[in-house]
Short mmCIF file of C-alpha atoms in Angstrom, two decimals:
data_model
loop_
_atom_site.label_atom_id
_atom_site.label_comp_id
_atom_site.label_asym_id
_atom_site.label_seq_id
_atom_site.Cartn_x
_atom_site.Cartn_y
_atom_site.Cartn_z
CA UNK X 1 -37.62 4.70 16.51
CA UNK X 2 -35.68 3.67 19.62
CA UNK X 3 -34.70 0.40 17.98
CA UNK X 4 -33.46 2.28 14.89
CA UNK X 5 -31.30 4.52 17.07
CA UNK X 6 -29.97 1.46 18.89
CA UNK X 7 -29.18 -0.24 15.56
CA UNK X 8 -27.39 2.86 14.28
CA UNK X 9 -25.41 3.15 17.52
CA UNK X 10 -24.40 -0.49 17.23
CA UNK X 11 -23.33 -0.05 13.59
CA UNK X 12 -21.27 3.03 14.42
CA UNK X 13 -19.34 1.34 17.22
CA UNK X 14 -15.84 0.43 15.99
CA UNK X 15 -15.84 -3.35 15.67
CA UNK X 16 -12.75 -5.14 16.83
CA UNK X 17 -11.18 -2.12 18.47
CA UNK X 18 -11.57 -0.31 21.79
CA UNK X 19 -14.42 2.18 21.48
CA UNK X 20 -13.89 5.93 21.58
CA UNK X 21 -15.55 5.99 24.99
CA UNK X 22 -13.05 3.45 26.24
CA UNK X 23 -10.27 5.62 24.81
CA UNK X 24 -11.00 8.17 27.51
CA UNK X 25 -10.26 5.55 30.16
CA UNK X 26 -7.15 3.94 28.72
CA UNK X 27 -4.94 2.07 31.19
CA UNK X 28 -1.51 3.24 32.32
CA UNK X 29 1.57 1.34 31.16
CA UNK X 30 5.28 1.26 31.76
CA UNK X 31 8.19 0.75 29.38
CA UNK X 32 10.38 -2.29 29.98
CA UNK X 33 13.73 -3.30 28.51
CA UNK X 34 16.28 -6.04 28.95
CA UNK X 35 18.34 -5.51 32.11
CA UNK X 36 21.52 -5.16 30.00
CA UNK X 37 20.16 -1.93 28.50
CA UNK X 38 22.35 0.96 29.71
CA UNK X 39 19.58 3.58 29.70
CA UNK X 40 17.28 4.72 32.47
CA UNK X 41 14.93 6.93 30.45
CA UNK X 42 13.77 7.24 26.85
CA UNK X 43 12.27 10.12 24.90
CA UNK X 44 8.82 9.59 23.44
CA UNK X 45 10.04 10.36 19.89
CA UNK X 46 12.86 7.82 20.20
CA UNK X 47 10.44 5.22 21.51
CA UNK X 48 8.06 5.90 18.62
CA UNK X 49 10.89 5.55 16.09
CA UNK X 50 11.88 2.20 17.62
CA UNK X 51 8.33 0.82 17.55
CA UNK X 52 7.82 2.00 13.96
CA UNK X 53 11.26 0.53 13.13
CA UNK X 54 12.55 3.87 11.91
CA UNK X 55 15.45 3.42 14.31
CA UNK X 56 16.87 -0.07 14.48
CA UNK X 57 19.92 0.42 16.73
CA UNK X 58 20.47 1.50 20.32
CA UNK X 59 23.28 4.02 20.92
CA UNK X 60 25.68 1.17 21.74
CA UNK X 61 24.98 -0.52 18.39
CA UNK X 62 22.76 -3.32 19.71
CA UNK X 63 19.80 -4.04 17.43
CA UNK X 64 16.48 -2.87 18.83
CA UNK X 65 13.80 -5.52 19.25
CA UNK X 66 10.41 -3.96 20.03
CA UNK X 67 7.51 -6.17 21.07
CA UNK X 68 3.86 -5.15 20.80
CA UNK X 69 0.70 -6.22 22.55
CA UNK X 70 -2.48 -7.40 20.82
CA UNK X 71 -4.04 -5.01 18.28
CA UNK X 72 -7.32 -5.16 20.17
CA UNK X 73 -5.88 -4.67 23.66
CA UNK X 74 -6.59 -1.48 25.57
CA UNK X 75 -2.96 -1.37 26.66
CA UNK X 76 -1.89 -1.12 23.03
CA UNK X 77 -4.49 1.57 22.42
CA UNK X 78 -2.99 3.52 25.33
CA UNK X 79 0.57 3.04 24.04
CA UNK X 80 -0.40 3.98 20.47
CA UNK X 81 -2.23 7.09 21.63
CA UNK X 82 0.43 8.36 24.05
CA UNK X 83 3.65 7.30 22.31
CA UNK X 84 2.87 6.96 18.62
CA UNK X 85 0.16 9.64 18.62
CA UNK X 86 -1.94 7.44 16.37
CA UNK X 87 -4.83 5.03 16.79
CA UNK X 88 -4.06 1.28 16.70
CA UNK X 89 -5.92 1.13 13.38
CA UNK X 90 -3.67 3.81 11.88
CA UNK X 91 -0.56 2.00 13.12
CA UNK X 92 -1.97 -1.23 11.69
CA UNK X 93 -2.34 0.53 8.33
CA UNK X 94 1.24 1.80 8.56
CA UNK X 95 2.45 -1.78 9.04
CA UNK X 96 0.30 -3.17 6.25
CA UNK X 97 1.94 -0.67 3.92
CA UNK X 98 5.41 -1.58 5.18
CA UNK X 99 4.76 -5.32 4.84
CA UNK X 100 3.28 -5.37 1.38
CA UNK X 101 5.73 -2.88 -0.04
CA UNK X 102 8.42 -5.32 1.11
CA UNK X 103 10.09 -2.79 3.39
CA UNK X 104 9.74 -3.95 6.97
CA UNK X 105 7.92 -6.34 9.27
CA UNK X 106 6.03 -5.18 12.37
CA UNK X 107 7.19 -6.03 15.88
CA UNK X 108 6.03 -9.42 17.12
CA UNK X 109 2.85 -9.42 19.16
CA UNK X 110 2.66 -10.95 22.62
CA UNK X 111 -0.80 -11.10 24.14
CA UNK X 112 0.13 -10.92 27.83
CA UNK X 113 2.52 -9.04 30.07
CA UNK X 114 4.15 -12.34 31.05
CA UNK X 115 4.93 -13.13 27.40
CA UNK X 116 6.31 -9.62 26.87
CA UNK X 117 8.62 -10.20 29.85
CA UNK X 118 9.72 -13.52 28.37
CA UNK X 119 10.57 -11.82 25.06
CA UNK X 120 12.46 -8.97 26.77
CA UNK X 121 14.50 -11.26 29.01
CA UNK X 122 15.64 -13.32 26.04
CA UNK X 123 16.92 -10.41 23.87
CA UNK X 124 19.50 -7.77 24.85
CA UNK X 125 17.95 -5.09 22.58
CA UNK X 126 14.33 -5.83 23.46
CA UNK X 127 11.83 -3.19 24.52
CA UNK X 128 8.13 -3.50 25.32
CA UNK X 129 5.34 -2.12 27.44
CA UNK X 130 3.29 -3.75 30.16
CA UNK X 131 0.54 -2.82 32.60
CA UNK X 132 1.63 -0.23 35.13
CA UNK X 133 0.97 -2.63 37.99
CA UNK X 134 2.92 -5.56 36.56
CA UNK X 135 5.74 -6.82 38.78
CA UNK X 136 9.05 -6.94 36.92
CA UNK X 137 10.84 -10.28 36.86
CA UNK X 138 14.63 -10.49 37.02
CA UNK X 139 16.34 -9.66 33.74
CA UNK X 140 13.89 -6.83 33.03
CA UNK X 141 14.04 -3.17 34.03
CA UNK X 142 11.82 -0.15 33.55
CA UNK X 143 12.69 2.88 31.43
CA UNK X 144 11.19 6.22 32.36
CA UNK X 145 9.21 7.74 29.50
CA UNK X 146 10.18 11.36 28.86
CA UNK X 147 7.79 13.54 26.87
CA UNK I 1 -0.67 -23.02 -11.94
CA UNK I 2 -0.01 -26.26 -10.02
CA UNK I 3 3.73 -25.80 -10.48
CA UNK I 4 3.55 -22.27 -9.04
CA UNK I 5 1.52 -23.45 -6.09
CA UNK I 6 3.93 -26.29 -5.46
CA UNK I 7 6.88 -23.92 -5.73
CA UNK I 8 5.30 -21.52 -3.28
CA UNK I 9 4.44 -24.32 -0.88
CA UNK I 10 7.99 -25.63 -1.16
CA UNK I 11 9.53 -22.21 -0.49
CA UNK I 12 7.25 -21.74 2.49
CA UNK I 13 8.19 -25.13 3.86
CA UNK I 14 11.91 -24.42 3.41
CA UNK I 15 11.57 -21.01 5.04
CA UNK I 16 9.64 -22.41 7.99
CA UNK I 17 12.15 -25.22 8.31
CA UNK I 18 15.03 -22.72 8.37
CA UNK I 19 13.14 -20.66 10.94
CA UNK I 20 12.68 -23.69 13.14
CA UNK I 21 16.37 -24.58 12.98
CA UNK I 22 17.94 -21.21 13.69
CA UNK I 23 17.10 -17.62 14.45
CA UNK I 24 15.67 -16.87 10.98
CA UNK I 25 12.56 -14.71 11.27
CA UNK I 26 9.89 -15.74 8.79
CA UNK I 27 6.67 -13.86 8.26
CA UNK I 28 3.73 -14.82 6.06
CA UNK I 29 1.03 -12.32 5.17
CA UNK I 30 -1.76 -12.16 2.63
CA UNK I 31 -4.27 -9.84 1.09
CA UNK I 32 -7.12 -10.27 -1.30
CA UNK I 33 -10.35 -8.96 -2.66
CA UNK I 34 -13.55 -9.99 -4.34
CA UNK I 35 -15.36 -7.34 -6.35
CA UNK I 36 -18.44 -7.09 -8.51
CA UNK I 37 -18.65 -4.33 -11.11
CA UNK I 38 -21.48 -3.32 -13.40
CA UNK I 39 -21.59 -0.53 -15.97
CA UNK I 40 -24.29 0.90 -18.20
CA UNK I 41 -22.42 -0.03 -21.39
CA UNK I 42 -18.64 0.20 -21.78
CA UNK I 43 -16.15 -2.04 -20.00
CA UNK I 44 -14.31 -0.16 -17.27
CA UNK I 45 -11.91 -1.36 -14.59
CA UNK I 46 -13.65 -4.28 -12.83
CA UNK I 47 -17.02 -3.85 -14.53
CA UNK I 48 -18.90 -4.40 -17.75
CA UNK I 49 -22.49 -4.16 -18.96
CA UNK I 50 -23.33 -7.73 -18.01
CA UNK I 51 -22.03 -7.30 -14.50
CA UNK I 52 -18.66 -8.89 -13.79
CA UNK I 53 -18.09 -11.20 -10.84
CA UNK I 54 -14.70 -12.52 -11.82
CA UNK I 55 -12.60 -9.99 -9.93
CA UNK I 56 -11.25 -12.12 -7.12
CA UNK I 57 -7.62 -12.07 -6.15
CA UNK I 58 -5.38 -13.43 -3.42
CA UNK I 59 -1.74 -12.57 -2.83
CA UNK I 60 0.68 -14.31 -0.49
CA UNK I 61 3.63 -12.44 0.93
CA UNK I 62 6.62 -14.24 2.38
CA UNK I 63 9.55 -12.55 4.11
CA UNK I 64 12.56 -14.20 5.73
CA UNK I 65 15.16 -12.29 7.72
CA UNK I 66 18.19 -14.51 7.29
CA UNK I 67 20.59 -12.32 9.26
CA UNK I 68 20.80 -8.86 10.73
CA UNK I 69 21.65 -7.58 7.26
CA UNK I 70 19.99 -9.94 4.80
CA UNK I 71 16.29 -10.27 4.10
CA UNK I 72 14.51 -12.13 1.28
CA UNK I 73 10.97 -11.09 0.32
CA UNK I 74 8.56 -12.46 -2.23
CA UNK I 75 4.93 -12.05 -3.20
CA UNK I 76 2.76 -14.16 -5.47
CA UNK I 77 -0.68 -13.21 -6.74
CA UNK I 78 -3.50 -15.48 -7.84
CA UNK I 79 -5.96 -13.63 -10.03
CA UNK I 80 -9.28 -14.93 -11.25
CA UNK I 81 -9.63 -14.22 -14.96
CA UNK I 82 -11.86 -15.43 -17.77
CA UNK I 83 -9.24 -18.16 -18.38
CA UNK I 84 -9.40 -19.35 -14.78
CA UNK I 85 -7.07 -18.58 -11.92
CA UNK I 86 -3.74 -17.17 -13.14
CA UNK I 87 -0.69 -17.03 -10.85
CA UNK I 88 1.77 -14.17 -11.16
CA UNK I 89 4.98 -13.19 -9.44
CA UNK I 90 4.54 -9.70 -8.00
CA UNK I 91 8.09 -9.47 -6.73
CA UNK I 92 10.98 -11.47 -5.30
CA UNK I 93 14.11 -9.74 -4.11
CA UNK I 94 16.96 -9.80 -1.64
CA UNK I 95 17.77 -6.79 0.49
CA UNK I 96 21.16 -6.15 2.08
CA UNK I 97 21.09 -3.58 4.86
CA UNK I 98 24.20 -1.42 5.24
CA UNK I 99 22.33 0.94 7.55
CA UNK I 100 18.81 2.39 7.92
CA UNK I 101 19.86 5.00 5.38
CA UNK I 102 21.30 2.60 2.82
CA UNK I 103 19.87 -0.72 1.70
CA UNK I 104 20.65 -2.55 -1.51
CA UNK I 105 17.89 -4.46 -3.30
CA UNK I 106 18.24 -6.90 -6.18
CA UNK I 107 15.70 -9.00 -8.06
CA UNK I 108 12.15 -8.14 -9.05
CA UNK I 109 11.24 -5.23 -6.80
CA UNK I 110 8.03 -3.18 -6.56
CA UNK I 111 8.44 -0.05 -8.58
CA UNK I 112 8.70 2.89 -6.18
CA UNK I 113 6.45 5.35 -7.98
CA UNK I 114 3.82 7.55 -6.39
CA UNK I 115 1.65 6.62 -3.45
CA UNK I 116 0.19 3.30 -4.50
CA UNK I 117 2.48 1.39 -6.87
CA UNK I 118 4.19 -0.56 -4.11
CA UNK I 119 0.84 -1.62 -2.65
CA UNK I 120 -0.99 -1.86 -5.95
CA UNK I 121 -3.56 -4.49 -5.04
CA UNK I 122 -3.86 -3.98 -1.29
CA UNK I 123 -7.43 -2.76 -0.98
CA UNK I 124 -7.29 -2.11 2.76
CA UNK I 125 -4.80 0.70 2.17
CA UNK I 126 -7.07 2.92 0.11
CA UNK I 127 -10.58 4.31 0.30
CA UNK I 128 -11.84 3.04 -3.07
CA UNK I 129 -11.95 -0.55 -4.30
CA UNK I 130 -10.19 0.47 -7.51
CA UNK I 131 -7.19 2.78 -7.83
CA UNK I 132 -7.46 6.05 -9.76
CA UNK I 133 -7.27 4.76 -13.29
CA UNK I 134 -5.81 7.92 -14.83
CA UNK I 135 -2.45 7.11 -13.23
CA UNK I 136 -2.72 3.50 -12.01
CA UNK I 137 -4.90 2.08 -14.78
CA UNK I 138 -3.66 0.50 -18.02
CA UNK I 139 -2.25 3.75 -19.35
CA UNK I 140 1.51 3.24 -19.21
CA UNK I 141 2.44 5.31 -16.17
CA UNK I 142 3.40 2.59 -13.75
CA UNK I 143 4.35 -1.04 -13.46
CA UNK I 144 4.09 -3.19 -10.37
CA UNK I 145 7.80 -3.89 -10.37
CA UNK I 146 11.18 -3.48 -11.94
CA UNK I 147 13.74 -6.21 -12.64
CA UNK I 148 17.11 -4.93 -11.58
CA UNK I 149 18.94 -3.39 -8.65
CA UNK I 150 18.08 -0.46 -6.43
CA UNK I 151 19.06 1.48 -3.36
CA UNK I 152 16.65 2.66 -0.70
CA UNK I 153 16.91 4.32 2.68
CA UNK I 154 15.51 6.78 5.13
CA UNK I 155 16.99 9.62 7.13
CA UNK I 156 15.20 11.49 9.85
CA UNK I 157 16.06 14.51 11.93
CA UNK I 158 15.26 15.23 15.54
CA UNK I 159 13.03 18.11 14.38
CA UNK I 160 10.54 15.71 12.82
CA UNK I 161 11.56 15.93 9.17
CA UNK I 162 12.37 12.71 7.36
CA UNK I 163 13.51 11.79 3.89
CA UNK I 164 12.88 8.49 2.15
CA UNK I 165 14.58 7.78 -1.16
CA UNK I 166 14.72 5.08 -3.82
CA UNK I 167 16.90 4.86 -6.91
CA UNK I 168 16.91 1.91 -9.28
CA UNK I 169 17.91 0.63 -12.65
CA UNK I 170 16.64 -2.24 -14.79
CA UNK I 171 13.64 -3.23 -16.87
CA UNK I 172 10.12 -2.02 -16.17
CA UNK I 173 7.31 -4.20 -17.47
CA UNK I 174 4.21 -2.17 -18.20
CA UNK I 175 0.84 -3.85 -18.28
CA UNK I 176 -1.22 -4.52 -21.41
CA UNK I 177 -3.06 -1.62 -23.05
CA UNK I 178 -0.30 0.75 -22.00
CA UNK I 179 -0.44 2.61 -25.30
CA UNK I 180 -3.24 4.62 -26.79
CA UNK I 181 -5.83 2.51 -28.61
CA UNK I 182 -5.72 2.58 -32.36
CA UNK I 183 -8.84 0.48 -32.67
CA UNK I 184 -9.53 -2.99 -33.99
CA UNK I 185 -6.86 -5.59 -34.66
CA UNK I 186 -4.00 -3.15 -34.30
CA UNK I 187 -4.77 -2.75 -30.63
CA UNK I 188 -4.96 -6.45 -29.94
CA UNK I 189 -1.39 -6.87 -31.16
CA UNK I 190 -0.09 -4.74 -28.31
CA UNK I 191 0.38 -6.81 -25.19
CA UNK I 192 2.78 -6.24 -22.34
CA UNK I 193 5.40 -3.57 -23.05
CA UNK I 194 8.84 -3.55 -21.43
CA UNK I 195 10.70 -0.31 -20.83
CA UNK I 196 14.34 -1.42 -21.08
CA UNK I 197 17.43 0.08 -19.50
CA UNK I 198 15.32 2.19 -17.19
CA UNK I 199 16.63 4.36 -14.45
CA UNK I 200 14.31 5.89 -11.91
CA UNK I 201 13.78 7.06 -8.41
CA UNK I 202 11.46 8.49 -5.82
CA UNK I 203 11.97 11.02 -3.05
CA UNK I 204 9.43 11.44 -0.24
CA UNK I 205 9.68 14.18 2.36
CA UNK I 206 7.83 13.56 5.62
CA UNK I 207 7.05 16.77 7.48
CA UNK I 208 6.89 17.35 11.24
CA UNK I 209 3.10 17.50 10.81
CA UNK I 210 2.06 13.92 11.55
CA UNK I 211 0.79 12.20 8.40
CA UNK I 212 1.74 14.98 5.96
CA UNK I 213 4.21 14.11 3.23
CA UNK I 214 5.21 15.23 -0.24
CA UNK I 215 7.14 13.44 -2.92
CA UNK I 216 8.25 13.13 -6.50
CA UNK I 217 8.96 10.10 -8.68
CA UNK I 218 10.22 9.45 -12.14
CA UNK I 219 11.78 6.93 -14.49
CA UNK I 220 12.96 6.82 -18.05
CA UNK I 221 13.91 4.02 -20.42
CA UNK I 222 13.65 2.63 -23.91
CA UNK I 223 10.33 1.21 -25.15
CA UNK I 224 11.11 -0.40 -28.52
CA UNK I 225 12.42 2.56 -30.55
CA UNK I 226 10.82 5.23 -28.38
CA UNK I 227 11.97 6.91 -25.20
CA UNK I 228 9.48 6.33 -22.37
CA UNK I 229 9.72 8.97 -19.66
CA UNK I 230 7.38 9.36 -16.72
CA UNK I 231 7.49 11.68 -13.76
CA UNK I 232 5.02 12.56 -11.06
CA UNK I 233 4.36 14.39 -7.83
CA UNK I 234 2.43 13.29 -4.78
CA UNK I 235 0.99 14.73 -1.57
CA UNK I 236 -0.62 12.86 1.27
CA UNK I 237 -2.20 13.79 4.58
CA UNK I 238 -3.45 10.99 6.79
CA UNK I 239 -4.41 11.91 10.30
CA UNK I 240 -7.18 10.78 12.61
CA UNK I 241 -10.34 10.09 10.61
CA UNK I 242 -9.12 12.00 7.53
CA UNK I 243 -7.11 10.86 4.56
CA UNK I 244 -6.36 13.25 1.71
CA UNK I 245 -4.26 12.28 -1.28
CA UNK I 246 -3.39 13.81 -4.60
CA UNK I 247 -1.01 12.94 -7.42
CA UNK I 248 0.05 14.32 -10.75
CA UNK I 249 1.71 12.34 -13.52
CA UNK I 250 3.25 13.22 -16.86
CA UNK I 251 4.21 10.69 -19.52
CA UNK I 252 6.15 11.27 -22.69
CA UNK I 253 6.35 8.32 -25.07
CA UNK I 254 4.29 7.60 -28.18
CA UNK I 255 1.82 9.94 -26.54
CA UNK I 256 2.09 12.97 -24.33
CA UNK I 257 -0.05 12.48 -21.29
CA UNK I 258 -1.05 14.45 -18.23
CA UNK I 259 -3.06 13.00 -15.36
CA UNK I 260 -3.97 13.88 -11.82
CA UNK I 261 -6.38 12.86 -9.12
CA UNK I 262 -7.47 14.07 -5.74
CA UNK I 263 -9.23 11.88 -3.21
CA UNK I 264 -10.59 12.55 0.25
CA UNK I 265 -11.99 10.16 2.79
CA UNK I 266 -13.30 10.47 6.32
CA UNK I 267 -13.96 7.81 8.91
CA UNK I 268 -16.96 7.91 11.21
CA UNK I 269 -16.53 4.92 13.45
CA UNK I 270 -16.52 1.88 11.17
CA UNK I 271 -18.02 3.86 8.29
CA UNK I 272 -15.87 5.69 5.77
CA UNK I 273 -17.11 8.11 3.15
CA UNK I 274 -14.89 8.89 0.18
CA UNK I 275 -14.85 11.08 -2.91
CA UNK I 276 -12.41 11.26 -5.80
CA UNK I 277 -11.83 13.17 -9.01
CA UNK I 278 -9.54 11.50 -11.52
CA UNK I 279 -8.49 13.22 -14.76
CA UNK I 280 -6.39 12.10 -17.71
CA UNK I 281 -5.63 13.54 -21.12
CA UNK I 282 -3.36 12.15 -23.84
CA UNK I 283 -2.37 13.18 -27.28
CA UNK I 284 -0.82 10.74 -29.72
CA UNK I 285 2.54 11.80 -31.08
CA UNK I 286 2.48 9.55 -34.16
CA UNK I 287 -1.00 9.91 -35.61
CA UNK I 288 -4.39 11.31 -34.63
CA UNK I 289 -6.63 9.07 -32.56
CA UNK I 290 -9.64 7.50 -34.31
CA UNK I 291 -11.79 9.48 -31.89
CA UNK I 292 -10.59 12.25 -29.54
CA UNK I 293 -12.43 10.69 -26.60
CA UNK I 294 -10.03 7.70 -26.78
CA UNK I 295 -7.40 10.00 -25.31
CA UNK I 296 -9.53 11.34 -22.48
CA UNK I 297 -10.69 10.08 -19.12
CA UNK I 298 -12.49 11.84 -16.30
CA UNK I 299 -13.82 9.77 -13.39
CA UNK I 300 -15.86 11.38 -10.62
CA UNK I 301 -16.49 8.89 -7.84
CA UNK I 302 -18.09 8.61 -4.42
CA UNK I 303 -17.79 5.66 -2.08
CA UNK I 304 -19.00 4.29 1.22
CA UNK I 305 -17.08 1.68 3.19
CA UNK I 306 -17.81 -0.37 6.28
CA UNK I 307 -14.76 -1.53 8.25
CA UNK I 308 -15.58 -4.66 10.20
CA UNK I 309 -11.96 -4.78 11.36
CA UNK I 310 -8.80 -2.92 10.31
CA UNK I 311 -8.10 -6.01 8.19
CA UNK I 312 -11.52 -6.34 6.52
CA UNK I 313 -13.57 -3.74 4.68
CA UNK I 314 -16.74 -3.85 2.59
CA UNK I 315 -16.84 -1.23 -0.14
CA UNK I 316 -19.45 0.34 -2.37
CA UNK I 317 -18.63 2.99 -4.95
CA UNK I 318 -20.21 4.78 -7.87
CA UNK I 319 -18.12 6.15 -10.74
CA UNK I 320 -19.22 8.51 -13.50
CA UNK I 321 -16.72 8.45 -16.34
CA UNK I 322 -16.45 10.78 -19.32
CA UNK I 323 -14.08 9.72 -22.09
CA UNK I 324 -13.03 6.41 -23.60
CA UNK I 325 -9.34 6.09 -22.87
CA UNK I 326 -10.05 3.41 -20.28
CA UNK I 327 -13.85 3.02 -20.29
CA UNK I 328 -14.69 1.72 -23.74
CA UNK I 329 -16.18 -1.20 -25.66
CA UNK I 330 -14.40 -4.55 -25.56
CA UNK I 331 -11.27 -4.59 -27.75
CA UNK I 332 -12.85 -6.90 -30.35
CA UNK I 333 -15.83 -4.55 -30.74
CA UNK I 334 -13.98 -1.25 -30.78
CA UNK I 335 -13.34 -1.02 -34.53
CA UNK I 336 -16.99 -1.71 -35.37
CA UNK I 337 -18.23 0.79 -32.81
CA UNK I 338 -15.86 3.45 -34.15
CA UNK I 339 -16.91 2.74 -37.74
CA UNK I 340 -20.56 3.09 -36.75
CA UNK I 341 -19.75 6.29 -34.84
CA UNK I 342 -21.55 4.72 -31.91
CA UNK I 343 -18.95 5.31 -29.22
CA UNK I 344 -20.64 6.15 -25.92
CA UNK I 345 -18.40 8.66 -24.16
CA UNK I 346 -20.16 8.37 -20.79
CA UNK I 347 -19.93 5.37 -18.50
CA UNK I 348 -21.42 4.71 -15.09
CA UNK I 349 -19.87 2.03 -12.92
CA UNK I 350 -21.00 0.57 -9.60
CA UNK I 351 -18.49 -1.50 -7.64
CA UNK I 352 -19.30 -3.56 -4.57
CA UNK I 353 -17.07 -6.01 -2.77
CA UNK I 354 -14.81 -6.88 0.12
CA UNK I 355 -11.06 -6.44 0.59
CA UNK I 356 -8.87 -7.86 3.34
CA UNK I 357 -5.27 -8.17 4.46
CA UNK I 358 -3.37 -9.67 7.36
#
């Protein structure tokens, strides 16, 4: 009986994604942009629109260039939950629909904070998220997230 | 087949070469499925009485952003049929972006109709392995694409409302079996039908309630000497573990047709349970059908899925069908079955398989 319960528990765990238990302990993150960005804060809705590519321009006309972290990372789960108000799987589904209907491509994925920084430094309109404790290199600044 | 593969490989190589030389952004994606279907008699969707394995399919999607305003997108499908693997061009078009609210598309473009036409074969975007056949089956409602030009765009307000629109004009190529069956040889003569000089559009309203949207679609054109007019309505709610979808369609051509479906699915971890009711009724304008059941279709289905990853799902579904509009004997046997008054109006189908996308 115990082994059957264990098997069922194993089958009901979400493969490939952070578990629901882990969702309660999601890590904190901060929003980073290229240092040329004129802003100091960004509304959650605006940030969501940029990451879902519903808004493709900053106020000054520069093209937005969002960068994501790995689909299976807990940092992305935290960002998806707090900013997009959706699970990573739901956001993945949204992008699959956009891709195969020929409408839009998802943001590029960078697996580490260091690679996100590299992407942001290289593009004036870039925006990403990194671990709260990450030390910002030159050419990158933090935007305050406003709910 | 080889020529198509070579062409695709060549285009991919050119695109990757361009991407390597300048700032062109190239993306390659794919989706596919492999399904087994078995019925208790009639042929229906992916199944027949013998049990059909030959339902494998792979599609490659290539997109190149050549500038801030210009993007080229194409998709090729490779379908396993009784004649071997058949390549097909799903779409290939160029898109010029004036703004987020106005984009011009030209070429072969997915037909924006309803919830699923643009992602017709992408199994990871729906709860059942097969689409509701009353609207998306071989019944003349939809095509995978139109050949022509179109405009698309999206507006959104700060209050959470958004509007997505499409308008287009061109030719719409319906699939085979798009007209009501007359039985015997007459039916076999009808292959792919093209609705010429079509104009159409779709409007989708996204509400401030996350995942809730409503929409309407329609198109009209000339099919030989008949007017072919289709319109439909859609509603969708996808939030958390739930997905609820419903659509209605109405077709006026050589037949007058009404169809609707409602489907609900719920995730429990990697498991997903689904149920669907799919209804269709058609009346021939020209002449009575050989049997009234050839104009009817009612599919009640339940399904259970196991998601190994958001990109890979195993699916099992059971369908109970009443009516012979779509579930019926093979085309070459239909006349004999009708003559013998041996048409079985009830069909049971079991589908099992895997679907993936990346």
